[in-house]
Short mmCIF file of C-alpha atoms and ligand atoms in Angstrom, two decimals:
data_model
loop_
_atom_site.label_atom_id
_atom_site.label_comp_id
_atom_site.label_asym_id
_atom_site.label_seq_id
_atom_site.Cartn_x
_atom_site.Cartn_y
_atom_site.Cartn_z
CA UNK A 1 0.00 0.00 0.00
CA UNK A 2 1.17 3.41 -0.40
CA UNK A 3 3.63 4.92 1.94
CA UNK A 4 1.15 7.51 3.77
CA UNK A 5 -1.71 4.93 4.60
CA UNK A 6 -0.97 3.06 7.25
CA UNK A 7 -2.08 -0.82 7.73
CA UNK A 8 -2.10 -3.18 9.97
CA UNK A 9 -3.74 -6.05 12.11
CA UNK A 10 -6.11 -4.97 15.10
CA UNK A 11 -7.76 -6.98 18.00
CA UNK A 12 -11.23 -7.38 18.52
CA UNK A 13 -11.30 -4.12 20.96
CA UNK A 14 -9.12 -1.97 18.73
CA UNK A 15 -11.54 -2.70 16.05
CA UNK A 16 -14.72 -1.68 18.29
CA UNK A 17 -12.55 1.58 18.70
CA UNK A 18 -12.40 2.20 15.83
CA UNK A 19 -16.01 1.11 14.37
CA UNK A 20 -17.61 3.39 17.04
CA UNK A 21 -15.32 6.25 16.03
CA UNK A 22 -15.44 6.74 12.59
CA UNK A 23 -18.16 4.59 11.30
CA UNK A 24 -21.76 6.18 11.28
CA UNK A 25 -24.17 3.72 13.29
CA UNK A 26 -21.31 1.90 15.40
CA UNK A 27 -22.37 1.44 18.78
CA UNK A 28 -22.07 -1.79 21.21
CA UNK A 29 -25.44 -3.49 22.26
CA UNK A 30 -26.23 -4.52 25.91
CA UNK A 31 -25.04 -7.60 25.23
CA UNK A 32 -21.43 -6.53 24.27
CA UNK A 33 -22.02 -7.08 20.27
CA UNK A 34 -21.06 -4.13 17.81
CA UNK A 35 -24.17 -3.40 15.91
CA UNK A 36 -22.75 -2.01 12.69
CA UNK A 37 -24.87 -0.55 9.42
CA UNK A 38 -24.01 -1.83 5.94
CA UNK A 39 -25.25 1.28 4.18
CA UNK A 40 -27.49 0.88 1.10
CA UNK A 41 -26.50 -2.73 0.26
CA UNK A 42 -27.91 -5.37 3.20
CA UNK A 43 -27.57 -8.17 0.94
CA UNK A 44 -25.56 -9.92 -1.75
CA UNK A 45 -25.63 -8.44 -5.21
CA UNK A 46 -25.26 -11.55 -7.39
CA UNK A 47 -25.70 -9.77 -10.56
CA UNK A 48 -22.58 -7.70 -10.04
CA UNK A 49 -20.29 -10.24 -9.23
CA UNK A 50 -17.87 -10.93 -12.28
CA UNK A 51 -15.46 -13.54 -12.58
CA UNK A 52 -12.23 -12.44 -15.10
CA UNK A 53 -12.18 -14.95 -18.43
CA UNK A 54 -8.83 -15.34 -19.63
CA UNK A 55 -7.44 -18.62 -21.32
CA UNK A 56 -7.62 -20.65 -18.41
CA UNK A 57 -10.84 -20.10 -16.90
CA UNK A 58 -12.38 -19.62 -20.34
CA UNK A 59 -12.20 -23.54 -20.65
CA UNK A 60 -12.43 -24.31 -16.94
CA UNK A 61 -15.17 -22.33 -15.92
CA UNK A 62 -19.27 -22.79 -17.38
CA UNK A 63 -20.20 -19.80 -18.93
CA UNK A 64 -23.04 -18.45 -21.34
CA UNK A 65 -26.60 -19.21 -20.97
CA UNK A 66 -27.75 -20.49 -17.55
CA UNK A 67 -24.67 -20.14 -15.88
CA UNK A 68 -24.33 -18.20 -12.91
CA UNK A 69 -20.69 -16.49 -13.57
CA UNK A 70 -20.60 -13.48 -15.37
CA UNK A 71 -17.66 -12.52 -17.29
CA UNK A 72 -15.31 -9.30 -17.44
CA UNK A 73 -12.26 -9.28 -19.00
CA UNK A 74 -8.84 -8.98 -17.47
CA UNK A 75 -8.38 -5.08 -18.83
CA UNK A 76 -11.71 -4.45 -17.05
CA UNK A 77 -10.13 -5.89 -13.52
CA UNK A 78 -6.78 -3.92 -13.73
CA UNK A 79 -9.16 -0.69 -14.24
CA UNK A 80 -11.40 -2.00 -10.91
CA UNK A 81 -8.45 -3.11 -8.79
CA UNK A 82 -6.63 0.27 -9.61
CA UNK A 83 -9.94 2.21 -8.57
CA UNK A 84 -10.00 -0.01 -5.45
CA UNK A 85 -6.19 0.01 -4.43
CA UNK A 86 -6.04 4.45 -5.22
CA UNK A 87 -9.04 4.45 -2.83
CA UNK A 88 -7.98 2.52 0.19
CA UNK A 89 -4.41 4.65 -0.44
CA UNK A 90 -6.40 7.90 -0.01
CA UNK A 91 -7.39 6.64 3.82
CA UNK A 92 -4.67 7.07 6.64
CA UNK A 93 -5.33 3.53 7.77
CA UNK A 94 -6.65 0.47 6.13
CA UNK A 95 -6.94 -3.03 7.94
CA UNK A 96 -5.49 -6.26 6.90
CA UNK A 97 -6.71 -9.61 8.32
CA UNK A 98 -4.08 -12.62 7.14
CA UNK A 99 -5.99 -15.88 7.94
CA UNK A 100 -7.17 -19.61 6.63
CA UNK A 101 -9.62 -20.99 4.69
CA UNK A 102 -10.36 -24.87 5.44
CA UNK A 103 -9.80 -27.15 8.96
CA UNK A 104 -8.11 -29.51 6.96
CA UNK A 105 -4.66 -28.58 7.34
CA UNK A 106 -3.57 -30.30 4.16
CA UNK A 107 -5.71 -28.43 1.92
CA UNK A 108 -5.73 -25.19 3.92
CA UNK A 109 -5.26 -21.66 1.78
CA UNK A 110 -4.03 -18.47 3.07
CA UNK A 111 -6.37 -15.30 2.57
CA UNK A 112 -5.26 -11.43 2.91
CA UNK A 113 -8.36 -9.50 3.35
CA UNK A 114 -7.37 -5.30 2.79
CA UNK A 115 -10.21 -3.25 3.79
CA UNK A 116 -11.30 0.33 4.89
CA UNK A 117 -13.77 -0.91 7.65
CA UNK A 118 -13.01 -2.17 11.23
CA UNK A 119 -16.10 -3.45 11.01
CA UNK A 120 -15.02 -5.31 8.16
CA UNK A 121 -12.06 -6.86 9.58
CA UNK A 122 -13.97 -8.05 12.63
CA UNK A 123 -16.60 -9.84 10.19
CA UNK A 124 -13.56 -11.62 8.71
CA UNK A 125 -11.54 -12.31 11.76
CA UNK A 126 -14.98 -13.84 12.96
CA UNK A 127 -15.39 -16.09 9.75
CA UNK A 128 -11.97 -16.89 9.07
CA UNK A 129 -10.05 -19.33 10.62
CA UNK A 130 -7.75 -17.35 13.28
CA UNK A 131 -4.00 -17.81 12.97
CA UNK A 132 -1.88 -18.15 16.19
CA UNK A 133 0.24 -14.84 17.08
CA UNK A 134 3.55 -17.19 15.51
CA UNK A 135 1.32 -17.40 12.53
CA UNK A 136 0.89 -14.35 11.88
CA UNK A 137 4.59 -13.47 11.80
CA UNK A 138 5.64 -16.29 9.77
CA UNK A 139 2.40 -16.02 7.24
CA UNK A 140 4.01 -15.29 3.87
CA UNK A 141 2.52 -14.77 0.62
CA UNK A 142 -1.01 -15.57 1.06
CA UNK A 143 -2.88 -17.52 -1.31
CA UNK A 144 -5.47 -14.73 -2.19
CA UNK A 145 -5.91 -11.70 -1.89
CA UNK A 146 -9.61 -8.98 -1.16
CA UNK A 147 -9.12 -5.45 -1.43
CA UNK A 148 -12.63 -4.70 -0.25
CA UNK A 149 -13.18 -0.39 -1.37
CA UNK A 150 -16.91 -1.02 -0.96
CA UNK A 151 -17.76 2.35 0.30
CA UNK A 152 -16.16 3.58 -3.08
CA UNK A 153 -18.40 2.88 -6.46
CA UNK A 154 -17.30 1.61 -9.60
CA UNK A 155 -17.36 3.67 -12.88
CA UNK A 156 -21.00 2.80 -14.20
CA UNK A 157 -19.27 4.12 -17.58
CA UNK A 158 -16.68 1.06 -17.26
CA UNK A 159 -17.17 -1.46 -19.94
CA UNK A 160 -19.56 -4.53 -17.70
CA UNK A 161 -20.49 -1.92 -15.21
CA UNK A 162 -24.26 -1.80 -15.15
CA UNK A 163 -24.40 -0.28 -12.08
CA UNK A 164 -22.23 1.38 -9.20
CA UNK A 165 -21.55 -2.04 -7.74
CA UNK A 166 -18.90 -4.68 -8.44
CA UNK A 167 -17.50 -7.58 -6.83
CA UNK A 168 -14.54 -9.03 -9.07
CA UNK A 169 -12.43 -11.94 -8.63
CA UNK A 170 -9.45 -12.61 -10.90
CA UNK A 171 -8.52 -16.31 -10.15
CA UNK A 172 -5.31 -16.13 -12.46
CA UNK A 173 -4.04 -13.07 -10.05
CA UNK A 174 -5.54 -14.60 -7.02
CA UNK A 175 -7.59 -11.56 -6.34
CA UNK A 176 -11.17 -10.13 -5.39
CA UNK A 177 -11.99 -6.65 -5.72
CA UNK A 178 -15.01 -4.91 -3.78
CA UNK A 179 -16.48 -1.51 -5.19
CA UNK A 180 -20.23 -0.27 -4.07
CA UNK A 181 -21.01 -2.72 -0.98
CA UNK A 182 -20.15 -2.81 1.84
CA UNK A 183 -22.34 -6.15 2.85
CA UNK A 184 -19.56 -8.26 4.66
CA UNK A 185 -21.21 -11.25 3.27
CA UNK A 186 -19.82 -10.78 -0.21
CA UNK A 187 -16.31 -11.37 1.18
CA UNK A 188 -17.20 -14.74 2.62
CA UNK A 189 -19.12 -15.79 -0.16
CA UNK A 190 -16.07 -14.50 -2.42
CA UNK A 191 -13.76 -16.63 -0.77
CA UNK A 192 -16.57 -19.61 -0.99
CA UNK A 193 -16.62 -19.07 -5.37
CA UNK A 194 -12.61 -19.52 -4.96
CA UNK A 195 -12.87 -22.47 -2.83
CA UNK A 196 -15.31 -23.88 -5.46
CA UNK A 197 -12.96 -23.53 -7.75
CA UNK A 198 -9.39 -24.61 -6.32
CA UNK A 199 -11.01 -27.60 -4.64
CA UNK A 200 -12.35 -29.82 -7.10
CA UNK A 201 -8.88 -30.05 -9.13
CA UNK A 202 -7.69 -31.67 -5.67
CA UNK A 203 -10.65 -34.02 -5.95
CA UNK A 204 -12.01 -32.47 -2.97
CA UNK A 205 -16.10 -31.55 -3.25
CA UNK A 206 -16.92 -28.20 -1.81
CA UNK A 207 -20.51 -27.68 -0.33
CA UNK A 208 -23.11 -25.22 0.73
CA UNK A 209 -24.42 -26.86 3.72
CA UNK A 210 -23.98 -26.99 7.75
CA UNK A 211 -22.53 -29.95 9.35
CA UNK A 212 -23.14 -31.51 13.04
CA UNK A 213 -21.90 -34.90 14.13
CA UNK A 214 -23.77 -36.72 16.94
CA UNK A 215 -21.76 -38.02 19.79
CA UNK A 216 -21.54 -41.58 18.29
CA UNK A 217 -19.41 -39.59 15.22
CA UNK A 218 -22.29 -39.68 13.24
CA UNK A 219 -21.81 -36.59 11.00
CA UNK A 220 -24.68 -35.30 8.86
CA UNK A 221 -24.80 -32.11 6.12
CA UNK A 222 -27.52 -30.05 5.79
CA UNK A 223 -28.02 -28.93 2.15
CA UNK A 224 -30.18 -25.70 1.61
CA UNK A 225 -30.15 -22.54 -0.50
CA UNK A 226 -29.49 -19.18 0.97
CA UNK A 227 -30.25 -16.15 -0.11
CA UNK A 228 -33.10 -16.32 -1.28
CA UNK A 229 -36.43 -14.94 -1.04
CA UNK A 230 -39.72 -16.98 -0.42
CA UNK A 231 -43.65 -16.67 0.40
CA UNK A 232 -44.24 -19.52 2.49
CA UNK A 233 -47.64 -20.51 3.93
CA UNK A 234 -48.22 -21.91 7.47
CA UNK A 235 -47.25 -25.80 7.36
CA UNK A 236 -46.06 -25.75 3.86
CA UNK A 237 -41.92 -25.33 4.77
CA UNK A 238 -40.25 -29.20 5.06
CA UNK A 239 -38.23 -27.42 7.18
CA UNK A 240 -40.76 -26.92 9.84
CA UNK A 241 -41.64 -30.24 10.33
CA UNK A 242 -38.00 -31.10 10.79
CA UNK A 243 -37.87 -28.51 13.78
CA UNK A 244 -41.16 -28.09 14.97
CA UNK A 245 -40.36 -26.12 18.09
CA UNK A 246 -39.57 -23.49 15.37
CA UNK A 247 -43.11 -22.06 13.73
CA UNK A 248 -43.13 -19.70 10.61
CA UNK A 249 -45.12 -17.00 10.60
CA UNK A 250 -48.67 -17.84 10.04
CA UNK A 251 -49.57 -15.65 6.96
CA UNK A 252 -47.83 -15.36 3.87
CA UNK A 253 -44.25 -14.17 4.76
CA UNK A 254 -40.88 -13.27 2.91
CA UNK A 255 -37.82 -14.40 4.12
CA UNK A 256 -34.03 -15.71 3.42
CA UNK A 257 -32.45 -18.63 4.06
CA UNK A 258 -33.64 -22.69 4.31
CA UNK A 259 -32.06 -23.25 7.76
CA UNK A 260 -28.60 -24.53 7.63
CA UNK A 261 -27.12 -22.52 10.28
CA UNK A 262 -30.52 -23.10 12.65
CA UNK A 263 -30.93 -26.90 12.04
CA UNK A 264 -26.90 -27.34 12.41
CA UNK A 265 -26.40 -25.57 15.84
CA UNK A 266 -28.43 -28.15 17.84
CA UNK A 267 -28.15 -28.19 21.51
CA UNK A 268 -27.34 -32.08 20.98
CA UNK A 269 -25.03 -32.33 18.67
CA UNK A 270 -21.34 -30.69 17.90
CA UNK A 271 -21.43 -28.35 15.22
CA UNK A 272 -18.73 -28.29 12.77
CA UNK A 273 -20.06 -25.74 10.57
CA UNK A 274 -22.77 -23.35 9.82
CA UNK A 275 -22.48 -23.20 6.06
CA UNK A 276 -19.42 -24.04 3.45
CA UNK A 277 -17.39 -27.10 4.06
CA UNK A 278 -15.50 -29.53 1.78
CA UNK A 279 -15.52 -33.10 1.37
CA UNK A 280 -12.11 -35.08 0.95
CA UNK A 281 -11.23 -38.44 1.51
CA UNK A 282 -9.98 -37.17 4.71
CA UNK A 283 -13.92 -36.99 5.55
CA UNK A 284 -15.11 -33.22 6.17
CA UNK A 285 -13.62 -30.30 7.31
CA UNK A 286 -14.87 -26.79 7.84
CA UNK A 287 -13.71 -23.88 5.33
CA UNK A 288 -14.53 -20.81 7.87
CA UNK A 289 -13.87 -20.10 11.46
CA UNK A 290 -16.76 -18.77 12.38
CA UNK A 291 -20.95 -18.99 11.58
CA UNK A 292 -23.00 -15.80 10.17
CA UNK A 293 -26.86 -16.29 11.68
CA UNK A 294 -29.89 -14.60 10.55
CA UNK A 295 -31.18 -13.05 13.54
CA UNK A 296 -35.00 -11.86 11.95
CA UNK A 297 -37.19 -12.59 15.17
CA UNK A 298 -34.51 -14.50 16.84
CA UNK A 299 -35.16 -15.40 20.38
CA UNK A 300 -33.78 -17.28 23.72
CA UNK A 301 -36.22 -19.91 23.57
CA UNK A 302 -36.16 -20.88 19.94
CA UNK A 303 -32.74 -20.47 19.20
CA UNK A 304 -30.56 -19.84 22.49
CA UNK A 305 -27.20 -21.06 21.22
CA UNK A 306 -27.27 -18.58 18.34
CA UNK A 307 -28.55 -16.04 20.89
CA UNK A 308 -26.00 -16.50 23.24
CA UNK A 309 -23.01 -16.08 20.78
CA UNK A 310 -24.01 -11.99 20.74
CA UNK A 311 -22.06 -11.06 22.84
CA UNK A 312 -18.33 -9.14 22.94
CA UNK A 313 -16.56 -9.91 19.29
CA UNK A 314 -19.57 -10.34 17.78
CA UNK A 315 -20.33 -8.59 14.51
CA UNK A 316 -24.34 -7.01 14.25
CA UNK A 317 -25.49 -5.92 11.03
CA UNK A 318 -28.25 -4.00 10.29
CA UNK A 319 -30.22 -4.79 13.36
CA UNK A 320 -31.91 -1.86 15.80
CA UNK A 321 -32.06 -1.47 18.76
CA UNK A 322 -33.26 0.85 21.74
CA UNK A 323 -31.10 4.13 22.13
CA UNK A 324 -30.67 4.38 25.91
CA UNK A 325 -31.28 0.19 27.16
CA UNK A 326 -29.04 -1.16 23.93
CA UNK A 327 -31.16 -4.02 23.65
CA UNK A 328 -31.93 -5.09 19.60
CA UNK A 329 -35.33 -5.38 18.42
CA UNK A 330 -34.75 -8.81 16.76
CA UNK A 331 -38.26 -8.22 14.99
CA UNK A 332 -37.41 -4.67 13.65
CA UNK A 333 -36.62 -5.32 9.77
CA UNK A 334 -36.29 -1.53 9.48
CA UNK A 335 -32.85 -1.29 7.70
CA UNK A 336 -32.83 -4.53 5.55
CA UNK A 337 -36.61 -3.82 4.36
CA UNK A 338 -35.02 -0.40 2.55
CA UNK A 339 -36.20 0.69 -0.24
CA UNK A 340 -33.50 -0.70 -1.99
CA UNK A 341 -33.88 -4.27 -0.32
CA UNK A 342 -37.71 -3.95 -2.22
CA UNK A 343 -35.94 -2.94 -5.32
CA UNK A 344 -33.56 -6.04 -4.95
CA UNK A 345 -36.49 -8.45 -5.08
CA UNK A 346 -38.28 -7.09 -7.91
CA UNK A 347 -41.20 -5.01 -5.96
CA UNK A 348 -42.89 -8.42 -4.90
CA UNK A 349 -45.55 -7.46 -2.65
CA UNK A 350 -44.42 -6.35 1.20
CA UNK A 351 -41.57 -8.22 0.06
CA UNK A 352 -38.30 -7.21 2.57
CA UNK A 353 -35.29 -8.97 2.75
CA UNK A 354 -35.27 -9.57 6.32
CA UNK A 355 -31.64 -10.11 6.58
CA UNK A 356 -29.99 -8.93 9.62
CA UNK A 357 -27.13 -10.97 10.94
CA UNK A 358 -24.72 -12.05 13.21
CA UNK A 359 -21.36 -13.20 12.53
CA UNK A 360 -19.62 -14.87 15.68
CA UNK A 361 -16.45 -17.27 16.13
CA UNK A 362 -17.55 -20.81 15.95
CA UNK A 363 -15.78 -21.45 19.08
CA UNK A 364 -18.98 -18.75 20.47
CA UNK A 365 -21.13 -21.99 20.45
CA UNK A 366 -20.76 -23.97 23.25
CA UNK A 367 -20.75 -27.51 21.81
CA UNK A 368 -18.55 -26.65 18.74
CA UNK A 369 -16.45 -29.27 17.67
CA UNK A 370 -12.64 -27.81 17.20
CA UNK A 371 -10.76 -28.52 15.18
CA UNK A 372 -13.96 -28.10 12.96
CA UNK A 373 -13.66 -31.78 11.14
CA UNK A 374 -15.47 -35.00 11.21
CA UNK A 375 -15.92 -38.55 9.15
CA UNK A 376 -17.82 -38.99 6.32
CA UNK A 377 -20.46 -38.20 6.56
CA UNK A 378 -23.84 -40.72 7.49
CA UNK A 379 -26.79 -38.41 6.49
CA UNK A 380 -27.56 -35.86 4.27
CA UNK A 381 -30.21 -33.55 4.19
CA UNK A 382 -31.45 -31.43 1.74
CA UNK A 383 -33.90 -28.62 3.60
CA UNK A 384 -36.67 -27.66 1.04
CA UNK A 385 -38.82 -24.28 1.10
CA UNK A 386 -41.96 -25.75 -1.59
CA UNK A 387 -44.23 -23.35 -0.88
CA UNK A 388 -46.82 -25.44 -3.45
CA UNK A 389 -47.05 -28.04 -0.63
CA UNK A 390 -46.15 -30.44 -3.40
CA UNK A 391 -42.66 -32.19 -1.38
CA UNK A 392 -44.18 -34.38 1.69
CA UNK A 393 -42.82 -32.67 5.09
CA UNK A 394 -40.38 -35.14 5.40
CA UNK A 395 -39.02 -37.84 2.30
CA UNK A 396 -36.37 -40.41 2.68
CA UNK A 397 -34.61 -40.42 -0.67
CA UNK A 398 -32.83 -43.10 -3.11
CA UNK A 399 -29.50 -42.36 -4.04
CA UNK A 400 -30.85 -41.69 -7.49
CA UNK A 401 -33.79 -39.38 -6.42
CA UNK A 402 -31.24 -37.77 -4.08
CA UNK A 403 -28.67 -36.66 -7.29
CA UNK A 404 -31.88 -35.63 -8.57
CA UNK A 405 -33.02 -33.42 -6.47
CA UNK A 406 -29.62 -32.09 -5.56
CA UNK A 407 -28.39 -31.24 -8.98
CA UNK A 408 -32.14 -29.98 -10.14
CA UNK A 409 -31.77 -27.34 -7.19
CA UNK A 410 -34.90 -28.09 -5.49
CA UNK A 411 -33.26 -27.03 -2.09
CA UNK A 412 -34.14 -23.92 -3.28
CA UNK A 413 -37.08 -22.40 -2.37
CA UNK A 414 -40.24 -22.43 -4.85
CA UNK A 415 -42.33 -20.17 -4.53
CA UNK A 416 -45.62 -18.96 -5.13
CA UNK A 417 -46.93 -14.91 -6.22
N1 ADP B 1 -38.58 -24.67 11.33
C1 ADP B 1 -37.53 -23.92 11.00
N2 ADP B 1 -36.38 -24.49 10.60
C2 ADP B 1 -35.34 -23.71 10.24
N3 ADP B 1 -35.34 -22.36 10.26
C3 ADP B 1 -36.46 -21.76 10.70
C4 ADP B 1 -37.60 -22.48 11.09
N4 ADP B 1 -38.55 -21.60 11.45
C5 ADP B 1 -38.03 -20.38 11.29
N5 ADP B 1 -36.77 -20.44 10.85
C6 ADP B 1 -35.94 -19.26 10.57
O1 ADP B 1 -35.52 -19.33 9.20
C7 ADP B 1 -34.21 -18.80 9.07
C8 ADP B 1 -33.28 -19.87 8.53
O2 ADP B 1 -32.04 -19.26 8.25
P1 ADP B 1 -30.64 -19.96 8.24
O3 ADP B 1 -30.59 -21.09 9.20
O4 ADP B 1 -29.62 -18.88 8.41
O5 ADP B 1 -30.61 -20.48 6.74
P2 ADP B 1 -29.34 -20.84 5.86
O6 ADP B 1 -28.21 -21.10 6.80
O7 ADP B 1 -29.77 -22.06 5.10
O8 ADP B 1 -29.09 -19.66 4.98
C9 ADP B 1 -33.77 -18.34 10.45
O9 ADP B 1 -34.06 -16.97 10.57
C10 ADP B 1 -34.66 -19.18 11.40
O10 ADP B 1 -34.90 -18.57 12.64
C1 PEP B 2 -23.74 -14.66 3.18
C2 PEP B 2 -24.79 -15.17 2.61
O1 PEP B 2 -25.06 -16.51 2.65
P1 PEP B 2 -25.79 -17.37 3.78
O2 PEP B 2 -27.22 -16.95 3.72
O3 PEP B 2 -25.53 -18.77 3.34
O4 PEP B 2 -25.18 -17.05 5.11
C3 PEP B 2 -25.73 -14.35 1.88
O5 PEP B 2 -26.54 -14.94 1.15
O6 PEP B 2 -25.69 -13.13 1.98
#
């Protein structure tokens, strides 16, 4: 970085410090948590995340017509990256987080995160696995790089640009780039797309799910798409039926996620992970070092585990909460029902992305299992949202049926309008 900006690694108090000092709508919660504010963006922005085709990836990765990865070209990244790095120069101090990526140690990658937010180098000391002090001085070259600018725009007059956002990852420079959002998620789920791709050459399968092994060593996954928005109707969700202590709302209701990081953190059984993890012959290991909950209407009695992990070190986004007592309004969907969280989901009726969060070390959950591995795996389960009522609550699949279903994507949610 350039000479005048200074950088460096902060602890978890250094980076409240700084949050509450020079980033608007900082402030700790009665429970010790720093509630933080994402700005316009509360979500991801899938559209305007590009992936750079040169030679390589343009016969390694699927593109064209139904694929999710939308191309830029590698001229188009240099201009990005340059926009990115001049911006976090301009700052007098940027953060740097130098951590791992997988529990595995033979397969583990080392990520640089650069960014211009303490609250965004909390998130990512939260999700990343934490290196040891001696770690950190003998790190190296890491593996990949973020240079997250996300308070800073793209050009919308750049070639690809179609709007102020971009989230760019050039896997032959081993870089991400993060113009126009600030949602902390994007870095997580950046690092996720380069896991996806760097894994299966080593024959390893990455996966979207949560994992928790019973005390016998019985490990299971829970598939289910994120992300997403749904209008579910009372008693139509598989996923109710699997945890029926848990009720949706009665009415029909928009919402994000299929339950992963709920149906994983379970009082009786040790939770390896919330949400990516690969699968080796070594059996499973967790990518991230920490879990990122939804915390729409979340409560002691439903979820206490998830509850409990708000506390000191733990990232808030998005949430509100009383001025004077501190306490959060878990029900208040305020900030992420924006305008611009309508505009994301197409002006669907009282549709609001209800997606405030909570990102938290795993070790914040009292019956994690560290380090975050396990054996293969004995069950899998893929957590519908069919809000036709077609799926039966609850189906034991064939193999067959279960590739089926899998590869169709029908852990997505369907939905109705
Ligand atoms: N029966 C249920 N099973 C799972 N989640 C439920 C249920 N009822 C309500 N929920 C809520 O749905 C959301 C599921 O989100 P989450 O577990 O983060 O999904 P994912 O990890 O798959 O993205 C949470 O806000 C949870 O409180
Ligand atoms: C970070 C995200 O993923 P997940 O819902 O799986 O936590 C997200 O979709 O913003």
């Amino acid at each position: 970085m350039h000479n005048n900006t200074s950088s460096g690694h902060y602890n978890d108090a250094e980076l409240y410090e700084q949050a509450i000092r020079y980033e608007k709508g900082s402030f700790i919660t009665s429970t010790g948590a720093l509630a933080t504010l994402s700005g316009a963006k509360t979500g991801r922005s899938p559209r305007d995340k590009r992936i750079v085709n040169d030679e390589t990836t343009a016969e390694e990765l699927w593109w064209g017509k139904g694929s999710p990865n939308i191309e830029m070209d590698e001229q188009t990244f240099m201009v990005n990256r340059e926009r990115a790095v001049d911006y976090l120069n301009s700052l007098d101090k940027v953060f740097v987080n130098d951590q791992f990526l997988n529990w595995d140690p033979e397969h583990q990658i080392k990520v640089r995160i650069v960014s211009a937010r303490a609250y965004h180098s909390l998130f990512m000391h939260n999700m990343c696995i934490r290196p040891t002090a001696e770690e950190v001085e003998t790190f190296g070259t890491p593996d990949f790089t973020i240079y997250n600018a996300g308070q800073f725009p793209c050009n919308r007059y750049t070639h690809y640009m179609t709007s102020s956002t971009s989230i760019d990852i050039n896997l032959a420079r081993k870089e991400m780039v993060i113009l126009g959002t600030q949602y902390a998620g994007e870095m997580k789920k950046g690092l996720f797309s380069l896991m996806h791709y760097l894994m299966p050459k080593r024959q390893i399968l990455s996966l979207h799910s949560g994992c928790n092994m019973g005390k016998d060593g019985d490990v299971a996954l829970f598939f289910g798409l994120s992300g997403k928005i749904g209008l579910v109707k009372h008693g139509a969700a598989t996923c109710l039926l699997l945890l029926p202590e848990l009720s949706f709302p009665r009415s029909v209701h928009c919402f994000l996620g299929t339950g992963k990081t709920t149906l994983s953190t379970d009082r009786n059984r040790l939770l390896i992970g919330d949400d990516e993890h690969c699968w080796s012959e070594n059996g499973i290991s967790n990518i991230e070092g920490g879990c990122y909950a939804k915390c729409i209407d979340l409560s002691m009695e439903k979820e206490p585990d998830i509850w409990n992990a708000i506390k000191f070190g733990t990232v808030l986004e998005n949430v509100v909460f009383d001025e004077h007592t501190r306490e959060v309004d878990y029900s208040d969907k305020s900030v992420t029902g924006s305008l611009h969280a309508r505009k994301l989901f197409d002006g669907i009726a009282g549709a609001a992305a209800e997606n405030t969060r909570a990102a938290y070390p795993i070790e914040y959950i009292p019956n994690a299992k560290l380090p975050c591995v396990g054996p293969h795996p004995k069950n899998v389960i893929l957590l519908a949202c069919d809000a036709f009522g077609v799926l039966p609550p609850v189906s034991k699949l064939t193999l067959p049926q279960t590739m089926y279903h899998f590869i169709s994507g029908y852990t997505a949610l369907v939905r109705t309008l």
